CSV table of C-alpha atoms in Angstrom, one decimal:
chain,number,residue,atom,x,y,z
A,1,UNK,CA,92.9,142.8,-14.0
A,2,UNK,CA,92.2,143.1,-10.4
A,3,UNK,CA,90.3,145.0,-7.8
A,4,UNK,CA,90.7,145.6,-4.1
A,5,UNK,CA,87.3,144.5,-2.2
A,6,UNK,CA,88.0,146.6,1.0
A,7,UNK,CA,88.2,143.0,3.3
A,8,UNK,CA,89.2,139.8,2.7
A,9,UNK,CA,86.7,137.5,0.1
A,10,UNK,CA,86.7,133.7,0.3
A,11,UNK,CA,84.4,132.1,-2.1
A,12,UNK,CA,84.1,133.0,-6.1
A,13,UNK,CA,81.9,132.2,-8.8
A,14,UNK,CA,81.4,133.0,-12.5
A,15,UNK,CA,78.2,133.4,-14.1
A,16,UNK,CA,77.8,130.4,-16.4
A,17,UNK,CA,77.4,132.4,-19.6
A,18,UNK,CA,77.6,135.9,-18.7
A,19,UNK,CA,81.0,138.0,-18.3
A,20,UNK,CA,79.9,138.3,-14.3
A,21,UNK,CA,81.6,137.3,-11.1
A,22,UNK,CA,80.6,136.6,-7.8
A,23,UNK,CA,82.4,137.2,-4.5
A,24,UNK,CA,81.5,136.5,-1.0
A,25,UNK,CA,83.3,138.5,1.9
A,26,UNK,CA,84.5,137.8,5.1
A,27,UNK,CA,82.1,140.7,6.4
A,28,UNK,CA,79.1,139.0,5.1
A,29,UNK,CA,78.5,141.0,1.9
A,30,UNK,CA,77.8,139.7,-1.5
A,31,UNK,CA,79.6,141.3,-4.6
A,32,UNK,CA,78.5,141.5,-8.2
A,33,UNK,CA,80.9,142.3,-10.5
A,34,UNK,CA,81.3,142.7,-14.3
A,35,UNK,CA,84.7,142.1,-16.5
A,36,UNK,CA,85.5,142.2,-20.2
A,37,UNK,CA,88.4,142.2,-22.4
A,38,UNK,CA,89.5,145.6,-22.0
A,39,UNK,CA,91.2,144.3,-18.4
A,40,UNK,CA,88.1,146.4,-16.3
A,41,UNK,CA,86.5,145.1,-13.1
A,42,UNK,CA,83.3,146.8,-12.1
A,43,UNK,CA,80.9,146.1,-9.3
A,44,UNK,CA,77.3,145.6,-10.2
A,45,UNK,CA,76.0,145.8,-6.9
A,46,UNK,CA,76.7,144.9,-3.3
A,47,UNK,CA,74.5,143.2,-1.3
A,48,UNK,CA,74.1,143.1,2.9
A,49,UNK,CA,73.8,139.2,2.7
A,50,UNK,CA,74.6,137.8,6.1
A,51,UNK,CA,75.0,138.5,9.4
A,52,UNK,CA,79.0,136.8,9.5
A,53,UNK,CA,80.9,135.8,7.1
A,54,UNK,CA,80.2,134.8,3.7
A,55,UNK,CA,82.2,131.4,3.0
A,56,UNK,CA,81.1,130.1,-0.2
A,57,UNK,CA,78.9,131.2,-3.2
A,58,UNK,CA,77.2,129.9,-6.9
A,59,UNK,CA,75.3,130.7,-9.4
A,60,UNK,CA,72.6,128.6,-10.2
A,61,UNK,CA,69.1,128.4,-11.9
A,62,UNK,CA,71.2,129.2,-15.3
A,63,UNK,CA,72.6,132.3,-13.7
A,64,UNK,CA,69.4,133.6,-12.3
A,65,UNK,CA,70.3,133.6,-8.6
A,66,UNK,CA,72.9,133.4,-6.5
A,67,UNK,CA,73.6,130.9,-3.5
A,68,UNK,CA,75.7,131.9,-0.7
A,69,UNK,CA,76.3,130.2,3.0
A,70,UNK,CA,77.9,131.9,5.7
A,71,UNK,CA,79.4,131.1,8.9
A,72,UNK,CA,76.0,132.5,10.9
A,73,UNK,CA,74.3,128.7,9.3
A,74,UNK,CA,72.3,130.4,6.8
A,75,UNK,CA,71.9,129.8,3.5
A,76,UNK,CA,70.5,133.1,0.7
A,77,UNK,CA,69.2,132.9,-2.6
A,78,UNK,CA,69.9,136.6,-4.0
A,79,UNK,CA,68.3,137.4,-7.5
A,80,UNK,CA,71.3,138.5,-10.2
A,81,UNK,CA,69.4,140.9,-11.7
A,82,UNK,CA,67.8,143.2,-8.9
A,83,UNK,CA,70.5,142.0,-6.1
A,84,UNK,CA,66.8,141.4,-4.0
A,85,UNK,CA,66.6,138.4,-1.1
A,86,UNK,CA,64.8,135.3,-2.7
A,87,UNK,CA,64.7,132.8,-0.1
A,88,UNK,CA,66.7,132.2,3.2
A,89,UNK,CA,67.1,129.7,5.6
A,90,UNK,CA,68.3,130.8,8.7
A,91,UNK,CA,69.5,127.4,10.4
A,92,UNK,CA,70.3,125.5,7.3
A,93,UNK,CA,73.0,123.6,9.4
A,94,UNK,CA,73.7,123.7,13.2
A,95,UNK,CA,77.1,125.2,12.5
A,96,UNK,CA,79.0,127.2,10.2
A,97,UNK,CA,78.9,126.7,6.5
A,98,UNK,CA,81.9,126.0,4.9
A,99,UNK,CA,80.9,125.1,0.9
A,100,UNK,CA,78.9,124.6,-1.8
A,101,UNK,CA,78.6,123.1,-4.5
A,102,UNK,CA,76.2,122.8,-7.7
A,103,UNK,CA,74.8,119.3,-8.2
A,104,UNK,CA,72.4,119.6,-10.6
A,105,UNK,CA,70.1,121.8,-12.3
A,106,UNK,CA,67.5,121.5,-9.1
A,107,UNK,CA,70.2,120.5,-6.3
A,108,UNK,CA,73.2,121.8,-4.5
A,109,UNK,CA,75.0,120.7,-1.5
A,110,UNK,CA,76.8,122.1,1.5
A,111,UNK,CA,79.1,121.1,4.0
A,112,UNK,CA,79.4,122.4,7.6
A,113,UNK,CA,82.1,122.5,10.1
A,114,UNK,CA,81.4,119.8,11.8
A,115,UNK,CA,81.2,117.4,9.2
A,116,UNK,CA,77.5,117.2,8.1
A,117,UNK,CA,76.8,116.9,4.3
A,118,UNK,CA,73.4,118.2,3.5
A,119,UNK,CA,71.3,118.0,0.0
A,120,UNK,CA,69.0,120.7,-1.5
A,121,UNK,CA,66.4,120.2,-3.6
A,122,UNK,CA,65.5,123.3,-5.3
A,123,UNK,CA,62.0,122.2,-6.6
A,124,UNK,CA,60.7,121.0,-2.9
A,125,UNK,CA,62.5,124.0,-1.4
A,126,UNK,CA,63.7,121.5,1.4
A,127,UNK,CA,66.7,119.7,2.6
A,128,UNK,CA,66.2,115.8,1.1
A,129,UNK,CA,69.3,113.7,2.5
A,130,UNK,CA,71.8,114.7,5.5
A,131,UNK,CA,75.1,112.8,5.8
A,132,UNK,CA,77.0,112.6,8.8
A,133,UNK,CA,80.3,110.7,7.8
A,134,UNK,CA,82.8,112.7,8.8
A,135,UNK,CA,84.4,114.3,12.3
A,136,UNK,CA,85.6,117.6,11.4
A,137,UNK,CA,85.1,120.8,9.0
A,138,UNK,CA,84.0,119.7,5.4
A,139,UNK,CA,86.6,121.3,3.8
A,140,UNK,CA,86.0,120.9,-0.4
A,141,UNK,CA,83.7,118.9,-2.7
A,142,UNK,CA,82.8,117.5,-6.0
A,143,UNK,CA,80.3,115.3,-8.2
A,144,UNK,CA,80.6,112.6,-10.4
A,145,UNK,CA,77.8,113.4,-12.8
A,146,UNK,CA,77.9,110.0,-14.6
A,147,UNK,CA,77.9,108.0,-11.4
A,148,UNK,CA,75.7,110.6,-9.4
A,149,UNK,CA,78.6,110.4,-6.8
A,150,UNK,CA,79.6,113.2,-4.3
A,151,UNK,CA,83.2,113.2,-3.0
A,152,UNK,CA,83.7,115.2,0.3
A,153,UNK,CA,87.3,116.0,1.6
A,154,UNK,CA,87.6,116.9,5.5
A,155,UNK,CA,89.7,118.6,8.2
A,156,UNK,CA,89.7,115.1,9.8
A,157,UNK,CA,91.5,113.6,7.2
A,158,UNK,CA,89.7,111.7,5.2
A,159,UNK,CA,88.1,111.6,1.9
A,160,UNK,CA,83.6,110.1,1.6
A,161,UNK,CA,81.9,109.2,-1.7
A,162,UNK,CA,78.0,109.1,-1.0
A,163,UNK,CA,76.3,108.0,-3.7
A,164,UNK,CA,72.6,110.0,-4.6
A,165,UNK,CA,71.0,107.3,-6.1
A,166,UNK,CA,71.1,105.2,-3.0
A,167,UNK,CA,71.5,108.0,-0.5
A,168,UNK,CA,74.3,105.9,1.2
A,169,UNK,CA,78.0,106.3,1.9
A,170,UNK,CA,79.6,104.0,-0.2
A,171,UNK,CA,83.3,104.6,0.8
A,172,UNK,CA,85.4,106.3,2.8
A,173,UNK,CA,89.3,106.4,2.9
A,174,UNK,CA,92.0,105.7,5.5
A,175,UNK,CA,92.9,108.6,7.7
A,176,UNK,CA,96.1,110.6,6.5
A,177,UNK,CA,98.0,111.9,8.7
A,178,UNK,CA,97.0,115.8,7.5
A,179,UNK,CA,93.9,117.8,6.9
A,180,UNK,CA,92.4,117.1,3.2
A,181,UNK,CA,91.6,120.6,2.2
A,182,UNK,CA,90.9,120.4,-1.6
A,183,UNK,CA,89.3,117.9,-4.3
A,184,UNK,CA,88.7,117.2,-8.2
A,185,UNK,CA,88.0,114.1,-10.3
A,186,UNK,CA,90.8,113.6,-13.4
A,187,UNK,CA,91.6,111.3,-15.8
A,188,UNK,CA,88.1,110.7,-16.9
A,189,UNK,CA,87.0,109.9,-13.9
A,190,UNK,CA,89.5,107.8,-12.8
A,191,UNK,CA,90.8,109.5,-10.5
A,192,UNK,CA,90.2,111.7,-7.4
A,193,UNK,CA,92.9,113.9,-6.2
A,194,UNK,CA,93.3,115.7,-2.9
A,195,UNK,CA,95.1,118.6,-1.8
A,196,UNK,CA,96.6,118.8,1.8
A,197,UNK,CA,97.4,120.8,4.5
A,198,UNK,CA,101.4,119.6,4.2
A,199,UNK,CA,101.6,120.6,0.1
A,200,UNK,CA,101.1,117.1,-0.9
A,201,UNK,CA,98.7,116.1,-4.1
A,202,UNK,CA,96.8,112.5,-2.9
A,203,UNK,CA,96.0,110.6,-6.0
A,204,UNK,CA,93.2,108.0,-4.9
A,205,UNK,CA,92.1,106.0,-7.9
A,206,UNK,CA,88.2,105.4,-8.7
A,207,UNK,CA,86.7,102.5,-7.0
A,208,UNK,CA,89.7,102.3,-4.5
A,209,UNK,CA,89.5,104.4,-2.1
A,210,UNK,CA,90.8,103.3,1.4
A,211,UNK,CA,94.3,104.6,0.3
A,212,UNK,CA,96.0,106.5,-2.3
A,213,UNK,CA,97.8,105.4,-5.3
A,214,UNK,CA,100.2,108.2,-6.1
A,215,UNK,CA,101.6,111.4,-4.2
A,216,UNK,CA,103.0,114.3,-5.8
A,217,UNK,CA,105.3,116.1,-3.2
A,218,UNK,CA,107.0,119.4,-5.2
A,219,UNK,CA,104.3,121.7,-3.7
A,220,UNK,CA,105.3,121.0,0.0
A,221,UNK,CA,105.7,122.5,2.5
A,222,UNK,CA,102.9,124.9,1.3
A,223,UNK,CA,99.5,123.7,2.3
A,224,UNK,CA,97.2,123.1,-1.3
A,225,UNK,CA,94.1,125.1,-0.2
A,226,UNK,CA,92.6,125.0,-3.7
A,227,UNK,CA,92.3,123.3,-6.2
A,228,UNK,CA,90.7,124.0,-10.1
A,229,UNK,CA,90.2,121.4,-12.5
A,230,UNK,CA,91.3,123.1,-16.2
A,231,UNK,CA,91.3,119.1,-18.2
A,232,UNK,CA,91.5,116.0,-17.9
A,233,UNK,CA,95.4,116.3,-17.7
A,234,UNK,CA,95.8,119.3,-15.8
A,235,UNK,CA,94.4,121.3,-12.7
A,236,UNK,CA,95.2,124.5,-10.8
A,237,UNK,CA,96.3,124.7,-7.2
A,238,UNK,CA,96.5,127.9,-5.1
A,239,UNK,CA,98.6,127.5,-1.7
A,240,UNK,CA,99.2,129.3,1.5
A,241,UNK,CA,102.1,130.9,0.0
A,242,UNK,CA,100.1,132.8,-2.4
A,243,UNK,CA,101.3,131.3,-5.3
A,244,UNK,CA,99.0,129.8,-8.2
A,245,UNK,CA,100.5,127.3,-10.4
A,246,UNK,CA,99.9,125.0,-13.3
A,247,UNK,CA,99.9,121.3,-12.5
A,248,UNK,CA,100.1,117.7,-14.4
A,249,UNK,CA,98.4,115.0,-13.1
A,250,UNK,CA,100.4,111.7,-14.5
A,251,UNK,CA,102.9,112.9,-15.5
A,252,UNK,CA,103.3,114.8,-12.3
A,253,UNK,CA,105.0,117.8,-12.5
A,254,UNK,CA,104.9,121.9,-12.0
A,255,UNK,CA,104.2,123.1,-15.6
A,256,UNK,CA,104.6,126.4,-14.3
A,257,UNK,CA,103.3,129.0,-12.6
A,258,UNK,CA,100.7,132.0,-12.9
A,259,UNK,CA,100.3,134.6,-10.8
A,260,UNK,CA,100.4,135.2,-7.1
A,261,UNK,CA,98.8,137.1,-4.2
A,262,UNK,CA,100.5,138.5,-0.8
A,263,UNK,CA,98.7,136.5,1.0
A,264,UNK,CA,97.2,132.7,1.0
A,265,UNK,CA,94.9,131.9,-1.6
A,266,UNK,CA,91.6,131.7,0.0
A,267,UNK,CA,89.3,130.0,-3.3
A,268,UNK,CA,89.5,129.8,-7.5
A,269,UNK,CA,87.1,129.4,-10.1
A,270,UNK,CA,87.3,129.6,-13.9
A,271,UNK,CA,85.2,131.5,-16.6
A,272,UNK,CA,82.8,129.8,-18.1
A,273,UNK,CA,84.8,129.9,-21.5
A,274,UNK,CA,87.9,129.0,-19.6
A,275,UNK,CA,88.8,132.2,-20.6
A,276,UNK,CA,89.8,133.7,-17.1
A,277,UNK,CA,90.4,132.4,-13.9
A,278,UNK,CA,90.0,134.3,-11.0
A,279,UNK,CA,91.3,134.1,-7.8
A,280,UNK,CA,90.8,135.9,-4.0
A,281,UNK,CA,93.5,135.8,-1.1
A,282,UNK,CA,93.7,136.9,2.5
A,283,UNK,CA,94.9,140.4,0.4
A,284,UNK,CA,91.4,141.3,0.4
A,285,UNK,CA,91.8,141.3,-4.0
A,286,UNK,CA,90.2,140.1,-6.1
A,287,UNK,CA,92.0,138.8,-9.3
A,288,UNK,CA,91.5,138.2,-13.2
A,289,UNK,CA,93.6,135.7,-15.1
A,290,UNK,CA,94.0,135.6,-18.6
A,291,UNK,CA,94.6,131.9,-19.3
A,292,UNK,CA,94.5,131.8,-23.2
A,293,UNK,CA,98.2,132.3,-23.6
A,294,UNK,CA,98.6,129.7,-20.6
A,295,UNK,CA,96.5,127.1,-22.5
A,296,UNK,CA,98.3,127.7,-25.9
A,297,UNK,CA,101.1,127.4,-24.6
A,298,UNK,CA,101.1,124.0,-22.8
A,299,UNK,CA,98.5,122.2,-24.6
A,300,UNK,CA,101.0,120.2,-26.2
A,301,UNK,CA,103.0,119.5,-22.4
A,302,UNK,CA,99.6,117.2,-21.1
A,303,UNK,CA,99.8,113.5,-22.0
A,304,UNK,CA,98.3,110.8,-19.3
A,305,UNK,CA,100.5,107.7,-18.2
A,306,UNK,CA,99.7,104.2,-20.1
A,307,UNK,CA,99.8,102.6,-16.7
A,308,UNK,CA,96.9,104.5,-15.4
A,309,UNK,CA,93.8,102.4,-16.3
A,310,UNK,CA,91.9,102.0,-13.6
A,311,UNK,CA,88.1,102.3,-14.4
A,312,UNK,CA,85.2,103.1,-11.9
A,313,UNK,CA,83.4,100.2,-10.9
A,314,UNK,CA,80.8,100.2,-7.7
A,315,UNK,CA,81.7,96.7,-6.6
A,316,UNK,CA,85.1,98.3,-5.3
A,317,UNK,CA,86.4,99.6,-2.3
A,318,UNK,CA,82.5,100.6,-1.7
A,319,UNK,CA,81.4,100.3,1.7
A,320,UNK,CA,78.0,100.9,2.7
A,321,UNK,CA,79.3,101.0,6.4
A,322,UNK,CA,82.3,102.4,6.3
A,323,UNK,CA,85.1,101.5,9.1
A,324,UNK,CA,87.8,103.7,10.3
A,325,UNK,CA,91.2,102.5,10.2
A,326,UNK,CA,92.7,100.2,12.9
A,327,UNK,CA,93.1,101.7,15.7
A,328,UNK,CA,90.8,105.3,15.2
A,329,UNK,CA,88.2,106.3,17.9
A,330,UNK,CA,86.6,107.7,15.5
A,331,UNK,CA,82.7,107.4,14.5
A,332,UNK,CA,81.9,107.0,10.8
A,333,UNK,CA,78.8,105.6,10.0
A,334,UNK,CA,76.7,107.7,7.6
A,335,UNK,CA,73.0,108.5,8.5
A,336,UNK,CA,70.8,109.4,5.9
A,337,UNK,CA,67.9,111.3,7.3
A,338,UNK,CA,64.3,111.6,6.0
A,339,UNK,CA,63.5,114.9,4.0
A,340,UNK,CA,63.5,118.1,6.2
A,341,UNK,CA,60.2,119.8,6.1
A,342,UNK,CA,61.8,123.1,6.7
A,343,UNK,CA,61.2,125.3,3.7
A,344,UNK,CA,64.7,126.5,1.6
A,345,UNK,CA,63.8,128.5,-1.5
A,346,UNK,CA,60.2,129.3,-0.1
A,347,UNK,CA,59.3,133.4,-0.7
A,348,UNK,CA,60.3,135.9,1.3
């Protein structure tokens, strides 16, 4: 199922127990929409949400609100129900927001575009820890739940983990020589991989992070914008060239494709039954996926390697002062900064 927005959307959420999708456009507006099973899209509401463009959106609070971050540096909680303004921060970073990301049930985090990491409580209403580790646009993100780790991917090339317990940058990897645009944790959480701006999947495993351990090169040339996790065994990638495939991560292989857009795929996020995955492209539509028949189908094709045993362990590869790699100009030191006073989820 699909439906054409009327402009081009770039970030996408489902509801995490409700049949209801979020979308966040590139003129700043919000849209609610409901799906079912008889292959129907229909918009709940629309909502004026920022003044430019509306980069990245979630759900949280169970589904209660919605969290969106735009290009103008403000942040919105919009209510799900009545589509009304909760809270807003208007300079929630001093540049564009570029992503979010659900942490736990009281925090998120964003990234800006240039480079700043910032944390949200939800309970204080305020920013609680700012990192500062990397040099360009934060381009993707992801948390370790069990190790309370957050994994950032750049435009400058690198790939942080800053671990929340300590509120400290604990590693940071070599520079590649393209953009790192995409990032999950596989393999149980022994492995990190990246998508990049030259097709190529980065495998960096857990606890070593200075350099990767694997590449996987049959996507390239196209650039790997997105990336889904669907198991432990395999993930989803969307690319520049519009198409959306089915990956294996060790093995590494193409398992095949499923589905497409005109146009680069601009974000992806699954149903929270795994039922659907949708997908938005620079075709201003927004798509519906039925994945069951996928799933059935290649359950039996994901097996991991025996040689792939590495484990996480915080004694590795962990750098509380991180150093860029011979020769780089390049500033990396963290700074974690006290907790901003500056009211986040405070009542309009």
């Amino acid at each position: 199922m699909e439906i054409d927005l009327g402009a081009n959307a770039f970030g996408i959420d489902f509801h995490p127990s409700k049949s209801l999708i979020a979308t966040g456009l590139i003129n700043g507006q919000l849209h609610l929409y409901r799906y079912d099973t008889e292959s129907s899209l229909v918009r709940e509401r629309k909502v004026r949400a920022h003044k430019e463009s509306c980069r990245a959106v979630r759900f949280i609070d169970d589904g209660q609100r919605i969290v969106t971050a735009s290009a103008d540096c403000s942040i919105l909680a919009t209510d799900v129900e009545t589509g009304a303004s909760v809270a807003r921060l208007e300079n929630a970073h001093e540049d564009a927001v570029n992503t979010l990301i659900t942490i736990t049930e009281t925090t998120i985090a964003s990234g800006d575009d240039k480079g700043c990491v910032k944390i949200w409580d939800t309970r204080q209403r305020s920013c609680s820890h700012e990192f500062n580790v990397h040099e360009d646009y934060i381009s993707a993100m992801t948390f370790a739940s069990d190790s309370m780790k957050l994994v950032a991917t750049s435009g400058d090339g690198t790939l942080s983990v800053c671990n929340l317990r300590t509120n400290k940058v604990q590693a940071q990897s070599e520079f590649s020589e393209d953009e790192l645009l995409s990032v999950v944790i596989m393999k149980n959480g022994r492995k990190a991989i990246c998508g990049t701006q030259n097709g190529i999947l980065m495998l960096y495993s857990w606890g070593f992070f200075k350099d990767c351990s694997d590449r996987f090169v049959d996507l390239s040339p196209n650039s790997v914008d997105v990336l889904v996790k669907l198991d432990e065994d395999r993930l989803i990638t969307g690319c520049d060239n519009g198409i959306i495939s089915l990956v294996g991560i060790l093995p590494n292989r193409i398992i095949q494709p499923i589905g497409s857009h005109e146009f680069p795929i601009e974000d992806l996020a699954l149903s929270h039954d795994n039922k659907f995955l949708g997908s938005t492209a620079h075709d201003s539509m927004l798509k519906l996926w039925d994945l069951e028949e996928i799933i059935q189908g290649s359950n039996g094709d994901a097996s991991g390697a025996a040689e792939d045993s590495d484990s996480d362990n915080d004694g590795m590869d962990l750098d509380n002062d991180p150093k860029p790699s011979k020769g780089s100009n390049r500033k990396t030191k963290s700074k974690a900064n006290p907790v901003d006073n500056r009211a986040f989820f405070a009542d309009m």
